[in-house]
mmCIF file of C-alpha atoms in Angstrom:
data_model
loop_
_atom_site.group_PDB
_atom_site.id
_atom_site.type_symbol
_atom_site.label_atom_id
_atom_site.label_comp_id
_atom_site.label_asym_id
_atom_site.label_seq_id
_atom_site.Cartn_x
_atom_site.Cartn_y
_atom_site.Cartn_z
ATOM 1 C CA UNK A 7 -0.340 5.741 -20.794
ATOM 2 C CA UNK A 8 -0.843 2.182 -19.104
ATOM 3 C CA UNK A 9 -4.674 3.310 -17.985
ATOM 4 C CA UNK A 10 -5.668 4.479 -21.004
ATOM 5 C CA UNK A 11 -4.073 0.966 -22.826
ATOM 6 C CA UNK A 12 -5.899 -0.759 -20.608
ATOM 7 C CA UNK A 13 -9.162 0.929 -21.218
ATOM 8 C CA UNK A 14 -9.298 3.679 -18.776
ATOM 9 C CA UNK A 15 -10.778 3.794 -14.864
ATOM 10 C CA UNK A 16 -14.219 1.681 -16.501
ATOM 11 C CA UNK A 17 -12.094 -1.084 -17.332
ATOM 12 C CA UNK A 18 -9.806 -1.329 -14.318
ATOM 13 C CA UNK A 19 -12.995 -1.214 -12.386
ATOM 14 C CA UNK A 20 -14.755 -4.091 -14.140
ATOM 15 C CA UNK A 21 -11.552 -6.205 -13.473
ATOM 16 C CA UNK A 22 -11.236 -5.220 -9.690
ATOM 17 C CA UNK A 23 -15.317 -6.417 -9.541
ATOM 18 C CA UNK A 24 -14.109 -9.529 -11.097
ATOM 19 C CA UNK A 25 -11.453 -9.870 -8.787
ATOM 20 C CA UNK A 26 -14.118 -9.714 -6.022
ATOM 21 C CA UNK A 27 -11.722 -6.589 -4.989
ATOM 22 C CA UNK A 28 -14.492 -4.181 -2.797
ATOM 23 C CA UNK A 29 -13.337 -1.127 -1.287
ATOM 24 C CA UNK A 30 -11.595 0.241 -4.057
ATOM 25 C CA UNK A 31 -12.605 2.841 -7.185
ATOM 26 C CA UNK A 32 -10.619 4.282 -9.898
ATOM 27 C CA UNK A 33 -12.734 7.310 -11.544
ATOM 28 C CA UNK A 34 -9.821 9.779 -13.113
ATOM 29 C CA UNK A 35 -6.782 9.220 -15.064
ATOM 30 C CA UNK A 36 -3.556 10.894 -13.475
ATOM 31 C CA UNK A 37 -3.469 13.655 -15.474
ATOM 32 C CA UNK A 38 -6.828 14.803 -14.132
ATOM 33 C CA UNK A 39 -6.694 13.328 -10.442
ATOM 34 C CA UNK A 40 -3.211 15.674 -10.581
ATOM 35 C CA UNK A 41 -5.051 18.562 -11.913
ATOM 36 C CA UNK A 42 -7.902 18.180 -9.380
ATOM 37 C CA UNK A 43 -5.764 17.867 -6.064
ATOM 38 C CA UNK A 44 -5.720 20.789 -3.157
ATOM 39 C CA UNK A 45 -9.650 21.584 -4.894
ATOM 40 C CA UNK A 46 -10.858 19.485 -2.069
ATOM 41 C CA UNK A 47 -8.738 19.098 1.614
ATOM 42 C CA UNK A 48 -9.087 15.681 2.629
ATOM 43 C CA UNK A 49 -8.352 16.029 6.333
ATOM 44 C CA UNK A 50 -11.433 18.109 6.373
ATOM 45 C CA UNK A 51 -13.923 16.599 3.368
ATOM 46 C CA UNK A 52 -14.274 12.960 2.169
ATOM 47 C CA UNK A 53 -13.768 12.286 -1.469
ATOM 48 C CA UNK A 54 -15.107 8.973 -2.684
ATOM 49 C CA UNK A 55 -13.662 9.273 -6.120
ATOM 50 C CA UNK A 56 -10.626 7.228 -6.624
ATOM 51 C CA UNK A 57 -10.267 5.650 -3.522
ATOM 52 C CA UNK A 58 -9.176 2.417 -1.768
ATOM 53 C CA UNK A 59 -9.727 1.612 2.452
ATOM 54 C CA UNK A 60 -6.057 -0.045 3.680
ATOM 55 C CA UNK A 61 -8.165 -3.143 3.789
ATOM 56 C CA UNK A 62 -8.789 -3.494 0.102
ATOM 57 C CA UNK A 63 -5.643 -2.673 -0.659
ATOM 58 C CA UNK A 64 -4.012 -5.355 1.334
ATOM 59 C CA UNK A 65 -6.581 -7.445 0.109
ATOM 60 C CA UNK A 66 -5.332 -6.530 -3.445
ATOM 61 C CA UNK A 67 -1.381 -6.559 -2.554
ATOM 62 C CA UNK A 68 -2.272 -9.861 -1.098
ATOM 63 C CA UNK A 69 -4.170 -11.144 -3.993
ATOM 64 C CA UNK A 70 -1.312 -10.289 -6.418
ATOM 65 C CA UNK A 71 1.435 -11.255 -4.730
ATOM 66 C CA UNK A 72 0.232 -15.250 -4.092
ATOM 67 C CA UNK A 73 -0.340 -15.360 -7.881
ATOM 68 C CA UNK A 74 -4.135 -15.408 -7.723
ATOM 69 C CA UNK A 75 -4.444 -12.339 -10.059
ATOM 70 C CA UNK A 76 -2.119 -12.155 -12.797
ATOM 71 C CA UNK A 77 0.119 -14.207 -14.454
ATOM 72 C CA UNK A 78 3.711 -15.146 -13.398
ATOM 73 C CA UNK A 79 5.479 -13.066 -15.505
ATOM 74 C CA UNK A 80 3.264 -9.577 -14.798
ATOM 75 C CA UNK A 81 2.860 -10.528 -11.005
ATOM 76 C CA UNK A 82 7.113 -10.966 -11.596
ATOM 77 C CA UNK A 83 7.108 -7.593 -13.310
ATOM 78 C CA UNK A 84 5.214 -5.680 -10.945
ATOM 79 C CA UNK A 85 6.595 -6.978 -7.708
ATOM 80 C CA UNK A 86 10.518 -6.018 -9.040
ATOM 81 C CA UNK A 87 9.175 -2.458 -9.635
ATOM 82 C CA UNK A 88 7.653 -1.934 -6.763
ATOM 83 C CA UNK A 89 10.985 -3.182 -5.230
ATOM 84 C CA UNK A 90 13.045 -0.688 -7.389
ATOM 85 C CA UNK A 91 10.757 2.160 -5.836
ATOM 86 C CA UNK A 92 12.938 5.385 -5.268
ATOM 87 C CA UNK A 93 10.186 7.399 -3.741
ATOM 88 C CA UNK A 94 9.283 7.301 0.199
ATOM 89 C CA UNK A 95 12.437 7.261 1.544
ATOM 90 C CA UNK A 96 11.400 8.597 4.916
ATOM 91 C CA UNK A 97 7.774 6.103 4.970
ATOM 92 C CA UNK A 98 7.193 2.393 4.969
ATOM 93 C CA UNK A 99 11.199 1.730 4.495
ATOM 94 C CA UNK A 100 12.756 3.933 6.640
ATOM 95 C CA UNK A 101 12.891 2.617 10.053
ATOM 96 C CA UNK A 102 12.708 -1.330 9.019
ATOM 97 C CA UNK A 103 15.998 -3.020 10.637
ATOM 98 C CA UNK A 104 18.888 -4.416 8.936
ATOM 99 C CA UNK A 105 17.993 -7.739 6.451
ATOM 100 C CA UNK A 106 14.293 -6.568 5.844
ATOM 101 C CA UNK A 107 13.444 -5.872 2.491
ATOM 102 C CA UNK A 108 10.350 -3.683 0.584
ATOM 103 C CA UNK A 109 8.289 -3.751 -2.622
ATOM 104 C CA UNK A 110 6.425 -0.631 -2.315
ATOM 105 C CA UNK A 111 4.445 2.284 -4.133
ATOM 106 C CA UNK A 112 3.880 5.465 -2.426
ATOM 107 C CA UNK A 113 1.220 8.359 -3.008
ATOM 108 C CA UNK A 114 1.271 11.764 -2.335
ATOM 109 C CA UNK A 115 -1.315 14.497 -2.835
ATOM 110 C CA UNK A 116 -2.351 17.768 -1.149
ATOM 111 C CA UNK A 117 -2.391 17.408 2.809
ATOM 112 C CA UNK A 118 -2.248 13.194 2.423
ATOM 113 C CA UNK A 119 0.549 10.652 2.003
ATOM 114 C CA UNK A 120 0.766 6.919 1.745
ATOM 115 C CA UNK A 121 2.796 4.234 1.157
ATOM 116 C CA UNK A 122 1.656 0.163 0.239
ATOM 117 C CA UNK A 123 3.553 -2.360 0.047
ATOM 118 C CA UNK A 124 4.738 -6.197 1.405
ATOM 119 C CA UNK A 125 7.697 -6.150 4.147
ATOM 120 C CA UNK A 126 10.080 -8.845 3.404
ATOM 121 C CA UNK A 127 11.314 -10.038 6.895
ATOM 122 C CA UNK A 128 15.151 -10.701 7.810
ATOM 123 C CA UNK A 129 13.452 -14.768 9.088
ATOM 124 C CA UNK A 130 11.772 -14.910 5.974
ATOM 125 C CA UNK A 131 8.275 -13.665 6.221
ATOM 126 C CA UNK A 132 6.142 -11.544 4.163
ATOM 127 C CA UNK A 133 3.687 -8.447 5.522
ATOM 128 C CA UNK A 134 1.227 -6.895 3.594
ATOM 129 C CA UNK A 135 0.813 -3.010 5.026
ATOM 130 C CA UNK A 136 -1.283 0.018 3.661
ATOM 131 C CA UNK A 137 -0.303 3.153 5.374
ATOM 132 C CA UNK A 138 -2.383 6.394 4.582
ATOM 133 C CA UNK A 139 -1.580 9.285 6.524
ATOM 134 C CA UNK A 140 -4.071 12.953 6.248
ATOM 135 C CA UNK A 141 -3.475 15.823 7.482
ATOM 136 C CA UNK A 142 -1.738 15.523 10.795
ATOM 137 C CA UNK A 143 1.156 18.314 9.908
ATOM 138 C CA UNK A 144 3.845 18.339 6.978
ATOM 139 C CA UNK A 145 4.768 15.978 4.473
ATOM 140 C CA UNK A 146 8.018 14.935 6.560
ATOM 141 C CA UNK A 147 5.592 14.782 9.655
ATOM 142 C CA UNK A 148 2.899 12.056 7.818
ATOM 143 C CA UNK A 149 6.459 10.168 6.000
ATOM 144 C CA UNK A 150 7.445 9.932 9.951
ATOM 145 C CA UNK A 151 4.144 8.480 10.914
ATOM 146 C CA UNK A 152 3.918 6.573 8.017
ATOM 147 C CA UNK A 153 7.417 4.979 9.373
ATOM 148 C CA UNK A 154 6.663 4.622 12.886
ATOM 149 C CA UNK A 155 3.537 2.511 11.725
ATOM 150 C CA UNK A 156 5.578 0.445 9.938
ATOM 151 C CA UNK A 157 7.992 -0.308 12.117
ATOM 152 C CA UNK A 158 5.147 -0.837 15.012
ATOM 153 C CA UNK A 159 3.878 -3.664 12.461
ATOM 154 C CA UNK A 160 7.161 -5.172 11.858
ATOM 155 C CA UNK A 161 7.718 -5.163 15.663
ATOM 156 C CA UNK A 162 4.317 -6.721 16.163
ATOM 157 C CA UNK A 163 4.665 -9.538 13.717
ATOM 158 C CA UNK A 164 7.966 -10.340 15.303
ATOM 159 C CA UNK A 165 6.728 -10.647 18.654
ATOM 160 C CA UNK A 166 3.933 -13.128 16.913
ATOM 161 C CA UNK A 167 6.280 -15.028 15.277
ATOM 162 C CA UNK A 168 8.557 -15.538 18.727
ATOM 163 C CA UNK A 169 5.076 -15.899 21.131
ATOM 164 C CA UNK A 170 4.043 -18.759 18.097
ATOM 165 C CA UNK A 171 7.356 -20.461 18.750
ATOM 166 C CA UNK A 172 6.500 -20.293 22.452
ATOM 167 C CA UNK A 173 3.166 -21.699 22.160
ATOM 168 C CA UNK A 174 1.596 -18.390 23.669
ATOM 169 C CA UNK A 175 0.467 -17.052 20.425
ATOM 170 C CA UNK A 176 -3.252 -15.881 20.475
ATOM 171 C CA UNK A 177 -5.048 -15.043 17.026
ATOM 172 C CA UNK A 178 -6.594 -12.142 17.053
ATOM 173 C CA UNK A 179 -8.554 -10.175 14.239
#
């Protein structure tokens, strides 16, 4: 597979470092990480192996999709993917209006969704999200939260964007 060409989780690791990327660790391939999930619940037990906060993997999205971490043609390659997702349906996508578009990857394991991606806005703006949902119910029940979040940011930004125009806009962290 694509890990194992590019060296396996040692080798994406060392690039991440490079990338000054922090808050995010690959340990397993998929094969194993697949094998290994419902051994540990994560709405009860934290599991440091192969995992990423939201923050780094904004960071990363971010990173990528300005160009500052692979070359035009990859960052061109992986961005039309991730727009060509199938999977999440019900998450980051589902509840964006009319004339918003997604590039997005979801995740799913035992008890815990997610979905990543960058909102494309109807005015022409761009939103970097990481949604991870635990626990909290069924899979349809965290792909509902994951959607509600979603739409709360692309709400949020838009009321930004309108307050900016306004001159009431107030930066906050």
């Amino acid at each position: 597979g694509l890990l194992a060409a590019v060296g396996g989780p040692p080798a994406v690791n060392r690039w991440l470092a490079r990338a000054g990327v922090t808050g995010l660790h690959l340990d397993r391939d998929i094969a194993t990480l697949v094998r290994d999930d419902g051994a540990i619940n994560p709405a009860t037990t934290v599991d440091a192996r192969d995992s990423a906060t939201p923050r780094a993997m904004v960071g990363l999205l971010g990173a990528l999709y300005r160009g500052q971490l692979l070359s035009d043609n990859s960052r061109q390659v992986l961005f039309s993917t991730m727009e060509r997702c199938v999977t999440g349906k019900h998450r980051l996508k589902a509840m964006l209006p009319e004339g918003a578009s997604i590039a997005h990857k979801t995740g799913t394991l035992a008890n815990t969704s997610s979905d990543v991606g960058i909102i494309h806005t109807a005015d022409g703006r761009d939103i970097v999200l990481a949604v991870y949902v635990t626990g909290q119910g069924s899979g349809p029940a965290r792909d509902g939260r994951i959607a509600a979040i979603a739409r709360t940011l692309y709400d949020g930004f838009k009321a930004d964007a309108a307050g900016m125009l306004r001159g009431t806009y107030t930066a906050t962290r």
